[in-house]
Short mmCIF file of C-alpha atoms (C1' of nucleotides) in Angstrom, two decimals:
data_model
loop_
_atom_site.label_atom_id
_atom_site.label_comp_id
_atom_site.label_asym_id
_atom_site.label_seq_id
_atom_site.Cartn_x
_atom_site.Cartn_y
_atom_site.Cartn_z
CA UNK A 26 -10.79 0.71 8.08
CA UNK A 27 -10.12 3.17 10.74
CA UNK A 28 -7.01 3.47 12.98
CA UNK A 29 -6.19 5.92 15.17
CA UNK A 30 -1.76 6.27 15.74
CA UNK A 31 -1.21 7.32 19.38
CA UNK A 32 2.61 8.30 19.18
CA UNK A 33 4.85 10.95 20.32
CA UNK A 34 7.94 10.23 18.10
CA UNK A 35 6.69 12.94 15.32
CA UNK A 36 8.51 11.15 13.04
CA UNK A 37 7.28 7.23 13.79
CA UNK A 38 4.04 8.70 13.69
CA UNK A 39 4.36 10.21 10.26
CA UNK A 40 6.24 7.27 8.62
CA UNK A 41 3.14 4.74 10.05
CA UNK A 42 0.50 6.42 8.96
CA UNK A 43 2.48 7.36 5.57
CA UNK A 44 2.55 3.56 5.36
CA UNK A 45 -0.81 2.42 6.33
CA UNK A 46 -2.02 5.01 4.11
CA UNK A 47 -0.71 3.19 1.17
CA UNK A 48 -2.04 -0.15 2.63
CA UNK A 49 -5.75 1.74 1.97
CA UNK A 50 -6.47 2.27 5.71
CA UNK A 51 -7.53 5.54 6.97
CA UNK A 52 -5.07 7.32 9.76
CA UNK A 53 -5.44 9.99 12.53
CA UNK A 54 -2.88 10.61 14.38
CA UNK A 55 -2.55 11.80 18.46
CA UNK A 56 1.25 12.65 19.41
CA UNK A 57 -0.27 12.86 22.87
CA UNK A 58 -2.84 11.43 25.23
CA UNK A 59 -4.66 14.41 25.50
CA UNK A 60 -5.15 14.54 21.64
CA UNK A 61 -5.58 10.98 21.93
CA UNK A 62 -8.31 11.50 24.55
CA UNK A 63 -10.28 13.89 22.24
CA UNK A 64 -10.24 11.86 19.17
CA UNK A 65 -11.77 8.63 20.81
CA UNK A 66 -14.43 10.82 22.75
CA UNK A 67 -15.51 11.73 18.96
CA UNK A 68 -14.50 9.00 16.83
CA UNK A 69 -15.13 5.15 16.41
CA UNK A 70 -12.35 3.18 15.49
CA UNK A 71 -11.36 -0.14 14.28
CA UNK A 72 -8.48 -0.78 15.23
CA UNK A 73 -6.06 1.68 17.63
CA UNK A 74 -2.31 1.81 18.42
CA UNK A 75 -0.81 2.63 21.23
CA UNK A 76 2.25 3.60 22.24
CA UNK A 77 2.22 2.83 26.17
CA UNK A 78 5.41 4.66 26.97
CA UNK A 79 4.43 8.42 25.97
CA UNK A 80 5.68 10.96 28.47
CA UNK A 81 2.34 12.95 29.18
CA UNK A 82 0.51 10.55 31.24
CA UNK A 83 -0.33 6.86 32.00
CA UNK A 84 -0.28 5.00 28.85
CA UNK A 85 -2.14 1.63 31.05
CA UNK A 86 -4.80 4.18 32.14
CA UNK A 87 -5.67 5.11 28.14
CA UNK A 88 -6.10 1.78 27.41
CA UNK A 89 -8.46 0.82 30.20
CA UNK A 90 -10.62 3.66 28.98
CA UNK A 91 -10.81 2.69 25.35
CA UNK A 92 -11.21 -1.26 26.47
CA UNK A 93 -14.35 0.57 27.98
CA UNK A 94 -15.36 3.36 25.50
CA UNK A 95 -14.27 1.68 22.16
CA UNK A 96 -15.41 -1.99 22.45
CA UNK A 97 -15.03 -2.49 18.85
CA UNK A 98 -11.72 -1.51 18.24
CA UNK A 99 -8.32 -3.88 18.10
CA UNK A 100 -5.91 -2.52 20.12
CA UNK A 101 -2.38 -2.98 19.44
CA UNK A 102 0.35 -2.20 21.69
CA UNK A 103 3.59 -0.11 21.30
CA UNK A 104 6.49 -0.71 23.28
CA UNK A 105 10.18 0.24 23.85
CA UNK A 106 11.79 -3.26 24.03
CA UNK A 107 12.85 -3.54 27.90
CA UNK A 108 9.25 -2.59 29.16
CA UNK A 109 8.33 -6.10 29.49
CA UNK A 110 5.94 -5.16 32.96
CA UNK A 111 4.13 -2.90 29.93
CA UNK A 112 3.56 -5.63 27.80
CA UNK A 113 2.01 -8.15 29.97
CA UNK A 114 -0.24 -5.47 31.81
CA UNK A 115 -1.25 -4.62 28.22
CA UNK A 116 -2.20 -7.55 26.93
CA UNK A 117 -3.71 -8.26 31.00
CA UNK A 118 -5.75 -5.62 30.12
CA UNK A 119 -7.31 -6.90 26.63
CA UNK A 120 -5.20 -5.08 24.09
CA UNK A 121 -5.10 -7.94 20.74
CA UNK A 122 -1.47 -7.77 20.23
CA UNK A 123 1.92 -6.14 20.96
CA UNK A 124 4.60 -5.41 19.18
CA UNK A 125 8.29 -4.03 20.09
CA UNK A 126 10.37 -0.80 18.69
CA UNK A 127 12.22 -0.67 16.33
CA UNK A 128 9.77 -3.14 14.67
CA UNK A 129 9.44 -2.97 10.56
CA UNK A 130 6.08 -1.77 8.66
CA UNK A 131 5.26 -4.68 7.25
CA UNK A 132 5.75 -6.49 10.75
CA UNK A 133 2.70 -4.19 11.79
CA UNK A 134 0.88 -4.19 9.04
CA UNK A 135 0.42 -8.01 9.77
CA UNK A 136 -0.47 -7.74 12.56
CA UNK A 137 -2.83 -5.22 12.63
CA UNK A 138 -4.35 -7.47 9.22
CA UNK A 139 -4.46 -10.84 12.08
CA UNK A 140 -5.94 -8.49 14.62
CA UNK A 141 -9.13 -7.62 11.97
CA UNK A 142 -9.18 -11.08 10.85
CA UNK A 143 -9.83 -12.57 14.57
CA UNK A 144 -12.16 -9.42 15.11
CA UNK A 145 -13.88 -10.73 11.70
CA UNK A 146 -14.02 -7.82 9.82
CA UNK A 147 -14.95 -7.92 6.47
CA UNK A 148 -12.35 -6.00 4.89
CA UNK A 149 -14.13 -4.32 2.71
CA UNK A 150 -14.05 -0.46 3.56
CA UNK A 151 -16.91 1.75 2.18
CA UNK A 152 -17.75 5.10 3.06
CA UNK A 153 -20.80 6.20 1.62
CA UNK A 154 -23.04 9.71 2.32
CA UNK A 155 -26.03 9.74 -0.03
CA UNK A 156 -25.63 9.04 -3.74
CA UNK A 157 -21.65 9.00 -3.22
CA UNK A 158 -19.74 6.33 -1.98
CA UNK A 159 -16.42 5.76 -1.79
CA UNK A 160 -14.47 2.08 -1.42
CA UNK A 161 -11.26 2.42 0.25
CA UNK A 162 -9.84 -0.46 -0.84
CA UNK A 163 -10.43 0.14 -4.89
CA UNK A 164 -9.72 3.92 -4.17
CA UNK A 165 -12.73 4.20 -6.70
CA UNK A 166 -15.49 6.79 -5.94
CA UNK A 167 -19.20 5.75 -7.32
CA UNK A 168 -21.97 8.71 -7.86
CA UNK A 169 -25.21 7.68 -9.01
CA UNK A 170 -23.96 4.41 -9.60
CA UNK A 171 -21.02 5.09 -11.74
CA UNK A 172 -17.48 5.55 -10.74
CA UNK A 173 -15.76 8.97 -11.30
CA UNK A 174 -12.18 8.93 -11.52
CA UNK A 175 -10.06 11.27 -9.37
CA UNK A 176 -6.53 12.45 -9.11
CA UNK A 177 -4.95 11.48 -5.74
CA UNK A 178 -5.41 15.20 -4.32
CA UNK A 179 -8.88 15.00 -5.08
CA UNK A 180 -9.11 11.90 -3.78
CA UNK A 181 -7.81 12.50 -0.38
CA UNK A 182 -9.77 15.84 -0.10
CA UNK A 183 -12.97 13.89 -0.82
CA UNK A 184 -12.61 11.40 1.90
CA UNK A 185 -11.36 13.62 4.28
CA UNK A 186 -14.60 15.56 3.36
CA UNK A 187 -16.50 12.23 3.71
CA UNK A 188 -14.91 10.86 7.14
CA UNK A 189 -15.47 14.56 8.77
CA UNK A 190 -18.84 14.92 7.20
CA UNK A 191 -21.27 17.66 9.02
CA UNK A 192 -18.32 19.20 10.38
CA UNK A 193 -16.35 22.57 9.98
CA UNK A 194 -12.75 22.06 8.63
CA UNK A 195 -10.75 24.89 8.35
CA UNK A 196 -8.10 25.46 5.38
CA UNK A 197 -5.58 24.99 7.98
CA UNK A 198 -6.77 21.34 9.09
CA UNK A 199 -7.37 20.72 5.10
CA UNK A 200 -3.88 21.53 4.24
CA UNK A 201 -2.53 19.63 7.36
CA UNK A 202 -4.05 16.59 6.41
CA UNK A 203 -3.46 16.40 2.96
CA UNK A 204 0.07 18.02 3.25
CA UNK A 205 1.38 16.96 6.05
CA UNK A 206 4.99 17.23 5.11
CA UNK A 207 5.60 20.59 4.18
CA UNK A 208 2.78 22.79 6.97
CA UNK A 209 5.21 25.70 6.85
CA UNK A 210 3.89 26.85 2.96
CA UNK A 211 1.40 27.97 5.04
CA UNK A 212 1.35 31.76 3.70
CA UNK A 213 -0.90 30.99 0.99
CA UNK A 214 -3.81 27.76 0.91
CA UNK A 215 -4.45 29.13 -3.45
CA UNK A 216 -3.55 25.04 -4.52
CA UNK A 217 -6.37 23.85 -1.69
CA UNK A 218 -8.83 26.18 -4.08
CA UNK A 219 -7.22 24.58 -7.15
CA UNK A 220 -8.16 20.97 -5.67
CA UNK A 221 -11.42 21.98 -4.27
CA UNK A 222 -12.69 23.35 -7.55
CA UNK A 223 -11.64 20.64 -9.83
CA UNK A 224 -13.11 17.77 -7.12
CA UNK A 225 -16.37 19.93 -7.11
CA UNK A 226 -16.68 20.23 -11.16
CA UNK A 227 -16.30 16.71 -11.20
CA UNK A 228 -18.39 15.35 -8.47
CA UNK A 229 -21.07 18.00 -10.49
CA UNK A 230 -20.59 16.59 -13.98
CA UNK A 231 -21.66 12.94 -12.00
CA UNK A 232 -24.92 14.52 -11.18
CA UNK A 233 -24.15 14.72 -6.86
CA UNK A 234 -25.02 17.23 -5.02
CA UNK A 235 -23.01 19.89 -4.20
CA UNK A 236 -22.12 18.53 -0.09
CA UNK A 237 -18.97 21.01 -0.22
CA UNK A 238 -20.13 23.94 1.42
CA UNK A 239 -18.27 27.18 1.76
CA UNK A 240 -18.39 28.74 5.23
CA UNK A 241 -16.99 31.77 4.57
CA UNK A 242 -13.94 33.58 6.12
CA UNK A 243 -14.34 30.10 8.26
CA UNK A 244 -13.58 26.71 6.18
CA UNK A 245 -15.75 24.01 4.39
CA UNK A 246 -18.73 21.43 5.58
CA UNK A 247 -19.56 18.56 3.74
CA UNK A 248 -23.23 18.26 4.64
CA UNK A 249 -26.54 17.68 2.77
CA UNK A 250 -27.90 20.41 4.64
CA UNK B 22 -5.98 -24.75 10.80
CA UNK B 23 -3.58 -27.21 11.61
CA UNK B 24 0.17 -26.92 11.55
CA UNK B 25 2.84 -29.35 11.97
CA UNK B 26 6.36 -27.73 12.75
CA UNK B 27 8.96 -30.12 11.82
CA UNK B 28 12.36 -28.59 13.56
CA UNK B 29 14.96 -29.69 15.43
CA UNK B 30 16.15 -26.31 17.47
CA UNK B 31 14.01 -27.02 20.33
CA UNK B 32 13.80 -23.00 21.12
CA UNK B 33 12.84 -22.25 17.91
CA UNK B 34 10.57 -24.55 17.15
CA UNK B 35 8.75 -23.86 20.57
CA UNK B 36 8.91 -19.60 19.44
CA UNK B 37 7.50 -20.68 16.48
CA UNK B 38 4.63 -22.39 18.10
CA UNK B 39 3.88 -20.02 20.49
CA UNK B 40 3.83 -17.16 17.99
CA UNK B 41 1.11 -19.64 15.72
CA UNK B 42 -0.62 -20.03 18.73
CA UNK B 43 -1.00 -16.35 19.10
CA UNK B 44 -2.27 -16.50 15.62
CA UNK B 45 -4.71 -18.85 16.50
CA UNK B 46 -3.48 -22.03 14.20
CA UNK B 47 -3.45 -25.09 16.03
CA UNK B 48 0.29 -26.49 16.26
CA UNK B 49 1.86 -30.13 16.58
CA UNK B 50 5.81 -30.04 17.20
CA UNK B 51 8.19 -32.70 15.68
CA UNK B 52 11.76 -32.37 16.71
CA UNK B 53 12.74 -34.68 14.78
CA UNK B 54 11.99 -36.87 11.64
CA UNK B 55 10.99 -40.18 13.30
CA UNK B 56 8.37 -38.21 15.13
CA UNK B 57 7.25 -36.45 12.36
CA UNK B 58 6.68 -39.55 10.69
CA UNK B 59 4.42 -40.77 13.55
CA UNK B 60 2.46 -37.31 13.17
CA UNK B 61 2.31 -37.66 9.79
CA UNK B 62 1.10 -41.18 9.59
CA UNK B 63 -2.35 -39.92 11.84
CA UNK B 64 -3.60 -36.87 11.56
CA UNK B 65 -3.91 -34.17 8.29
CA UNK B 66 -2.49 -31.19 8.19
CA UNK B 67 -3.18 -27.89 6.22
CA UNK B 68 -0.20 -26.82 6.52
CA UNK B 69 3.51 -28.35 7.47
CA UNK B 70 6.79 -26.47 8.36
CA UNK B 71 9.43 -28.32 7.63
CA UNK B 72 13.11 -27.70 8.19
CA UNK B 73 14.94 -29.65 5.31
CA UNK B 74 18.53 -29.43 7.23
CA UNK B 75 17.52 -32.16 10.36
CA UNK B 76 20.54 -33.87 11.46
CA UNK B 77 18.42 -37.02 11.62
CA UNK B 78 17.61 -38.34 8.31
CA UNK B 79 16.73 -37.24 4.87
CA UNK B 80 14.73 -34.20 4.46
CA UNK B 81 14.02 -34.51 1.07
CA UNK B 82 12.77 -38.01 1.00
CA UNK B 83 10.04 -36.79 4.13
CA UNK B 84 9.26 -33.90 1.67
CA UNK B 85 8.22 -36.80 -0.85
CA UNK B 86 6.63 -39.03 1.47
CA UNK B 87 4.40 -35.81 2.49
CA UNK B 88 3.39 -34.71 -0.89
CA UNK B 89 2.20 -38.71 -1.41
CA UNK B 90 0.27 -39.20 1.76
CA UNK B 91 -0.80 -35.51 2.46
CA UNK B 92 -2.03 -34.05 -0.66
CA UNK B 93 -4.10 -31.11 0.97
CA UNK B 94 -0.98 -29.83 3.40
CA UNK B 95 0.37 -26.83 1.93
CA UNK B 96 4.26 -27.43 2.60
CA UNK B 97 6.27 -24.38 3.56
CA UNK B 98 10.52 -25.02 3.83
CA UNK B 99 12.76 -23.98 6.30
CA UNK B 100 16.43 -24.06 5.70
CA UNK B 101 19.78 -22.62 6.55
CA UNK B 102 20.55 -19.55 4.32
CA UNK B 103 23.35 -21.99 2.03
CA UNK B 104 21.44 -24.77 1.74
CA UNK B 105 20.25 -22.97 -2.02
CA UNK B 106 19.95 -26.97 -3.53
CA UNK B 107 17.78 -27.82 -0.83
CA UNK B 108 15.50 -25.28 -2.03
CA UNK B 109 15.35 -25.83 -5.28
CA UNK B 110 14.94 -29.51 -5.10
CA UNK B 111 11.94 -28.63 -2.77
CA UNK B 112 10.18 -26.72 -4.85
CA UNK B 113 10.52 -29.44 -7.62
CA UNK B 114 9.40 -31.54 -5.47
CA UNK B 115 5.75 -29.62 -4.75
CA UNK B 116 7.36 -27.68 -1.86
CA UNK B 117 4.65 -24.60 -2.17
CA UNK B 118 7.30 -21.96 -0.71
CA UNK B 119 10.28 -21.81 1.56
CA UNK B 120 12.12 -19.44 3.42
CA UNK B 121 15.56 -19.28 4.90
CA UNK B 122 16.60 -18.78 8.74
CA UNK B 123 16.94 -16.68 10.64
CA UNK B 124 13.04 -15.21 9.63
CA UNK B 125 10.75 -12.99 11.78
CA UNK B 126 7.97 -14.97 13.01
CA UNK B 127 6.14 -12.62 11.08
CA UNK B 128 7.05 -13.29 7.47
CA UNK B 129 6.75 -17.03 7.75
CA UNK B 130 2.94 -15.90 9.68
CA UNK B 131 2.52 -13.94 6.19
CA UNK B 132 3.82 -16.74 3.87
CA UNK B 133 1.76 -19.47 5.77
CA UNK B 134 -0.85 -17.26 5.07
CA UNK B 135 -0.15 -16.61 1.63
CA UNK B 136 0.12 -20.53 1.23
CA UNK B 137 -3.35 -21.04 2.52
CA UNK B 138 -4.44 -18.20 0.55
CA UNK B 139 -3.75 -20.00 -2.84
CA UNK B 140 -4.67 -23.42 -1.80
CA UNK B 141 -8.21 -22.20 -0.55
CA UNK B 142 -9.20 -20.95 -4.74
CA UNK B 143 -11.38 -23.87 -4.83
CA UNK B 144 -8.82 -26.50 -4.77
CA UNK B 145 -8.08 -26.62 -8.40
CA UNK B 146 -5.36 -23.98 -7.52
CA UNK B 147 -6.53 -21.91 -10.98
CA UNK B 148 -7.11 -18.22 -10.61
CA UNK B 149 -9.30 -17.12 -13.02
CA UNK B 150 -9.89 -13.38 -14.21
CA UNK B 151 -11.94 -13.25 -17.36
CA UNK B 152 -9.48 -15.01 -20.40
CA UNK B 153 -6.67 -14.41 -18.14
CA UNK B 154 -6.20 -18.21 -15.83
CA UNK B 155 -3.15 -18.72 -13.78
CA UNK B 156 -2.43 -22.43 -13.04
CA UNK B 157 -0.23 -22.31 -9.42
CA UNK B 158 0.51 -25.53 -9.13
CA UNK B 159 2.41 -26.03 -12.69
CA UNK B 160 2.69 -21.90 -12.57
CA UNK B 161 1.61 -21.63 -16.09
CA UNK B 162 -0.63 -18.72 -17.11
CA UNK B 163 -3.39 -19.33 -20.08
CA UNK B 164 -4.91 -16.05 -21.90
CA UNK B 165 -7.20 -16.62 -24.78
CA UNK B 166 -6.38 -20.47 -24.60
CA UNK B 167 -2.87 -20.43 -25.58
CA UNK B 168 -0.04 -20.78 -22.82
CA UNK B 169 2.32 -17.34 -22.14
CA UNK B 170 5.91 -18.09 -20.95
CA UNK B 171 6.20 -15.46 -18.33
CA UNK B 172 9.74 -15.16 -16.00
CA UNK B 173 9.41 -15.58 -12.44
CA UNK B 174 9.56 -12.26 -11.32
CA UNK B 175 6.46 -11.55 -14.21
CA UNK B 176 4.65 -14.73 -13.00
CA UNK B 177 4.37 -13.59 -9.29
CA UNK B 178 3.68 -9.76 -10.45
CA UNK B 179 0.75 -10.98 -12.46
CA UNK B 180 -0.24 -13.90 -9.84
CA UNK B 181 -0.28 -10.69 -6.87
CA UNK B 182 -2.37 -8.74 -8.80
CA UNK B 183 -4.89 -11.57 -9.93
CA UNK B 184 -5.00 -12.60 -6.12
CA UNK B 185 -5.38 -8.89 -4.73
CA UNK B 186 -7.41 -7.95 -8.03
CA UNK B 187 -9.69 -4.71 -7.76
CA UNK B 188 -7.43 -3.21 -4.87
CA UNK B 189 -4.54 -0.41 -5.58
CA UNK B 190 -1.49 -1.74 -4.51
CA UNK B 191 1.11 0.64 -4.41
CA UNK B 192 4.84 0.15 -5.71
CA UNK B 193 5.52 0.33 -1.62
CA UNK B 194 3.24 -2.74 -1.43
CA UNK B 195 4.83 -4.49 -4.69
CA UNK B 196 7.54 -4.55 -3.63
CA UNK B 197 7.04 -5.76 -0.29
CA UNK B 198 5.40 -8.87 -1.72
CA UNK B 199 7.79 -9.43 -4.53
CA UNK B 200 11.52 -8.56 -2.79
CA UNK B 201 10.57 -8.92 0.95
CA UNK B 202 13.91 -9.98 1.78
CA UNK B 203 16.00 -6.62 0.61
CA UNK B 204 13.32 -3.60 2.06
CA UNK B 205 16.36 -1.61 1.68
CA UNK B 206 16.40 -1.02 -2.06
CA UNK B 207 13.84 1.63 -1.08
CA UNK B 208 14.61 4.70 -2.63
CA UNK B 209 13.61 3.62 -6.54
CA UNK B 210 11.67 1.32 -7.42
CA UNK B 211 12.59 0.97 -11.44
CA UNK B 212 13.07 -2.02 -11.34
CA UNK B 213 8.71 -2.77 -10.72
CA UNK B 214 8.78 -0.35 -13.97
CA UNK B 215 10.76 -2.81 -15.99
CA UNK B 216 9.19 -5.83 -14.88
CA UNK B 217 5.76 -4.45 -15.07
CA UNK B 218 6.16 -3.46 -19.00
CA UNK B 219 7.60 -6.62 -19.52
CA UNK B 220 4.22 -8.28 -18.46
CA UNK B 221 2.17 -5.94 -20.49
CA UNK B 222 4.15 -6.37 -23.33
CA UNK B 223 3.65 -10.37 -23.14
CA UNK B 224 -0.27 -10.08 -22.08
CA UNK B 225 -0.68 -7.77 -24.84
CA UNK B 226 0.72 -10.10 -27.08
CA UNK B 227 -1.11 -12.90 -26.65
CA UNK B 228 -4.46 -10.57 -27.12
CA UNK B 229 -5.77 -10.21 -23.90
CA UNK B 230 -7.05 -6.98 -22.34
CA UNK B 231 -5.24 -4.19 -20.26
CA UNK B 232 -5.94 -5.05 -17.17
CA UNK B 233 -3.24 -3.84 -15.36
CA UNK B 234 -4.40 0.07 -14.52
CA UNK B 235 -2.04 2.80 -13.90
CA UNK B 236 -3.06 5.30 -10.80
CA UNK B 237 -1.04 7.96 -11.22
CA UNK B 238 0.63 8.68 -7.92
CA UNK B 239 -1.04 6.05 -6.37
CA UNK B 240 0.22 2.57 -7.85
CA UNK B 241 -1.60 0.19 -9.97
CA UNK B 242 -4.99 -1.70 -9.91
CA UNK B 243 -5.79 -4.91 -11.78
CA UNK B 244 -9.21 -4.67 -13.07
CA UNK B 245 -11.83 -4.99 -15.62
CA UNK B 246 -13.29 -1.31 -15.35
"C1'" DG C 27 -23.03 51.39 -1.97
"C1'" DG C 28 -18.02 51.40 -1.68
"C1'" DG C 29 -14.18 49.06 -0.06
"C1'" DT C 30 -11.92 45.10 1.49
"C1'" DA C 31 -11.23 40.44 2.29
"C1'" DT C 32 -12.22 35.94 0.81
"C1'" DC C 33 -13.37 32.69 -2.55
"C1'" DT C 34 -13.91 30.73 -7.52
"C1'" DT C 35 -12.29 29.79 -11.77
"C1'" DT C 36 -9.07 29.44 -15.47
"C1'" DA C 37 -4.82 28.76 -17.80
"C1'" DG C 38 -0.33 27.53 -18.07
"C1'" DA C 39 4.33 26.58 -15.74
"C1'" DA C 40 6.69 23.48 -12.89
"C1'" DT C 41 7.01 19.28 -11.02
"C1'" DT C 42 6.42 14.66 -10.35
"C1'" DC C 43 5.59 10.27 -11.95
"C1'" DC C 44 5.39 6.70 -15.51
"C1'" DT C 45 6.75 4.26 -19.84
"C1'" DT C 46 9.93 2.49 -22.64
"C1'" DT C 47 14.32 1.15 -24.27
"C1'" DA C 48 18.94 -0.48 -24.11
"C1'" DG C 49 22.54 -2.44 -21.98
"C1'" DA C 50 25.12 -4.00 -17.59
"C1'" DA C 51 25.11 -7.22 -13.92
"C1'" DT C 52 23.65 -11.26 -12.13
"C1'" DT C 53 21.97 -15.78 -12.06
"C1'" DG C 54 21.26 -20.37 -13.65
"C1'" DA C 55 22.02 -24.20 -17.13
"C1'" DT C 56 24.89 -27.05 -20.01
"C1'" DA D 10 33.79 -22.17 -17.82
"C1'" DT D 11 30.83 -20.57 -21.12
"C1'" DC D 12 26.51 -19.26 -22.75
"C1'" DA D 13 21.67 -17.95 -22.31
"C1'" DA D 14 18.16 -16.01 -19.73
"C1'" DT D 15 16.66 -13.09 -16.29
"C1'" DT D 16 16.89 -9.20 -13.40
"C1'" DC D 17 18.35 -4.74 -12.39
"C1'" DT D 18 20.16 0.06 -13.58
"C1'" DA D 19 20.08 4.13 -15.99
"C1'" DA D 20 18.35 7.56 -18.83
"C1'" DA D 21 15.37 9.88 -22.33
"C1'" DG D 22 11.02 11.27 -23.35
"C1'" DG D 23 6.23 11.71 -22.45
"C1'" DA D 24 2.07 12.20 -19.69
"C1'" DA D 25 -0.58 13.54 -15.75
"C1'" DT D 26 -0.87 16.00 -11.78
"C1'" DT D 27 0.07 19.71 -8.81
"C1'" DC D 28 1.08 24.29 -7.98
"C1'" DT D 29 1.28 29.36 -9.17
"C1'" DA D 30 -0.62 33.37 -10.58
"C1'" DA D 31 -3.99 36.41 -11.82
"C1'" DA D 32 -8.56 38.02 -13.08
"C1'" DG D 33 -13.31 37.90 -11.92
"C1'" DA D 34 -17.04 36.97 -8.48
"C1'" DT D 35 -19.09 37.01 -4.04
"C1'" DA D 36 -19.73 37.96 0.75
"C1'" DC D 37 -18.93 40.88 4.63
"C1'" DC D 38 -18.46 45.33 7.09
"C1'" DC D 39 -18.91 50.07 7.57
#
DNA sequence: GGGTATCTTTAGAATTCCTTTAGAATTGAT
DNA sequence: ATCAATTCTAAAGGAATTCTAAAGATACCC
């Protein structure tokens, strides 16, 4: 499952999509509506969150556009508590649910879970590109038909291959993603090659294809081409 | 789903409603024993709210007349944070779980859920996972054919992962489930350690398999592969 | 082709995380 | 109130992962 965090508190942001992380869902974040506005001209998602009240533009205009542009997805509302006009235009305007800061992670976790659930999703989340597939849910990676067992680094790099398949991703974006704490050890990317190596040895000794393609002085592509 | 909300704080018991409504449960209101009797004497229910503390008659003695006439209601109690012998005697008395006021609307929303969640395993209430069968309604656990005495804390450890089997649940997630009411113990979480080799220790002994896998970094997974 | 920058691979150090044990604190039962 | 059982805390030791460093390989540019 796919969300997409639009949030400007740096910090929120981080500590949701730290969280739904762990709850096996798949995060991008957008600290603003113009990086909000690129992802969802790209992207599909399943379910979306909005924070209405960001200071760089009309949170109720956003949310018209994705009620047009991403049918599929749940959309969940954001609000500071007092911004009760917000609220009711929000959920005027089809967003599935609301919910009020300061609000606790489980609190949103279920209610992004009741949002799926009257969407009828499956749950099940499997991301698959050829003879690899990956489940979400079981964090287990199948190649050929049997599962290979990765180390959580090697984990992440592989789906973040997988989700941005076909597509150029610098060492910079790599090391943002999968470090996102700590971006200012940015001097030196040697562990990424450390990771990258070991997840391609072992995605080799399964018998897949080598999708992890060096582009060089540029980034990686995962692509069968 | 149908849910009768036995409560006499009119403003709660209408929040409450309004917030199942949301969550698309169908809701009858009782304020008060006499008409929950009424209620109760016509229609079935899956699942019944009941606060135990009503100024208007015995709560208990409802409680038994429920479990009698409406065997398939799952029974969740509400009841002042003191009121500890209420809660106990529920439970005895087939209550399936209970939880004290003041609550967020969305932990009873995840406990009427979990309620449903274990009366919908075919009825028989017996979770099965190979030699491994967990009896919720007399909470015993069977491996191999012979009965393991597990503590509470090890009975609903083993009874989340047998429910959420084949996912990773993190410690994070653990502990949500297990300790929802004190989030704050956050920073360690030694005490899952403890409780988790405890389990082992008793699953091991009584010969069945080790099903519950370690993920290094990531939690734990209970599984057969 | 030589030189430089970038990448691959390996090995081991450092770190983080997990297991286990023992005992203290808490809870519940008699 | 006392005793037994459970739960939690703390710490030692071990295991797995992650990071660092360095040598070798490859691609790019002139």
């Amino acid at each position: 499952m796919k969300i997409l965090i639009i949030e400007d508190e740096v910090e929120l942001l981080i500590s949701i999509s730290n969280f739904l992380t762990r709850e096996t869902f798949i995060c991008e974040l957008a600290e603003s509506y113009a990086k909000a506005d690129d992802k969802l001209a790209i992207y599909e998602y399943d379910i979306i969150l909005l924070d209405i009240t960001l200071p760089d533009g009309n949170g109720i205009e956003l949310l018209r556009s994705i009620k047009k542009h991403q049918k599929k997805a749940g959309v969940i509302i954001i609000s500071a508590k007092n911004s009760l006009d917000d609220k009711i235009k929000g959920l005027d305007l089809g967003a599935d649910d609301y919910i009020t800061k300061p609000f606790y992670l489980s609190e949103l976790n279920s209610r992004i879970k009741a949002v799926l659930r009257r969407k009828q999703f499956d749950g099940t989340s499997i991301l698959t590109y050829n003879e690899i597939s990956v489940n979400t849910e079981s964090r287990t990676v199948i190649i050929k038909g049997s599962a290979i067992i990765l180390t959580k680094k090697e984990y992440d790099l592989l789906l973040f291959f997988i989700i941005n398949k076909n597509r150029v991703l610098t060492k910079e974006a790599i090391a943002e993603h999968l470090w996102e704490d700590s971006i200012d050890m940015a001097d030196t990317y040697d562990f990424i090659y450390t990771h990258l190596n070991n997840l391609r040895k072992k995605i080799r000794a399964a018998g897949g294809a080598d999708y992890i393609k060096t582009l060089y002085g540029m980034g990686y592509k995962f692509t069968d081409q």
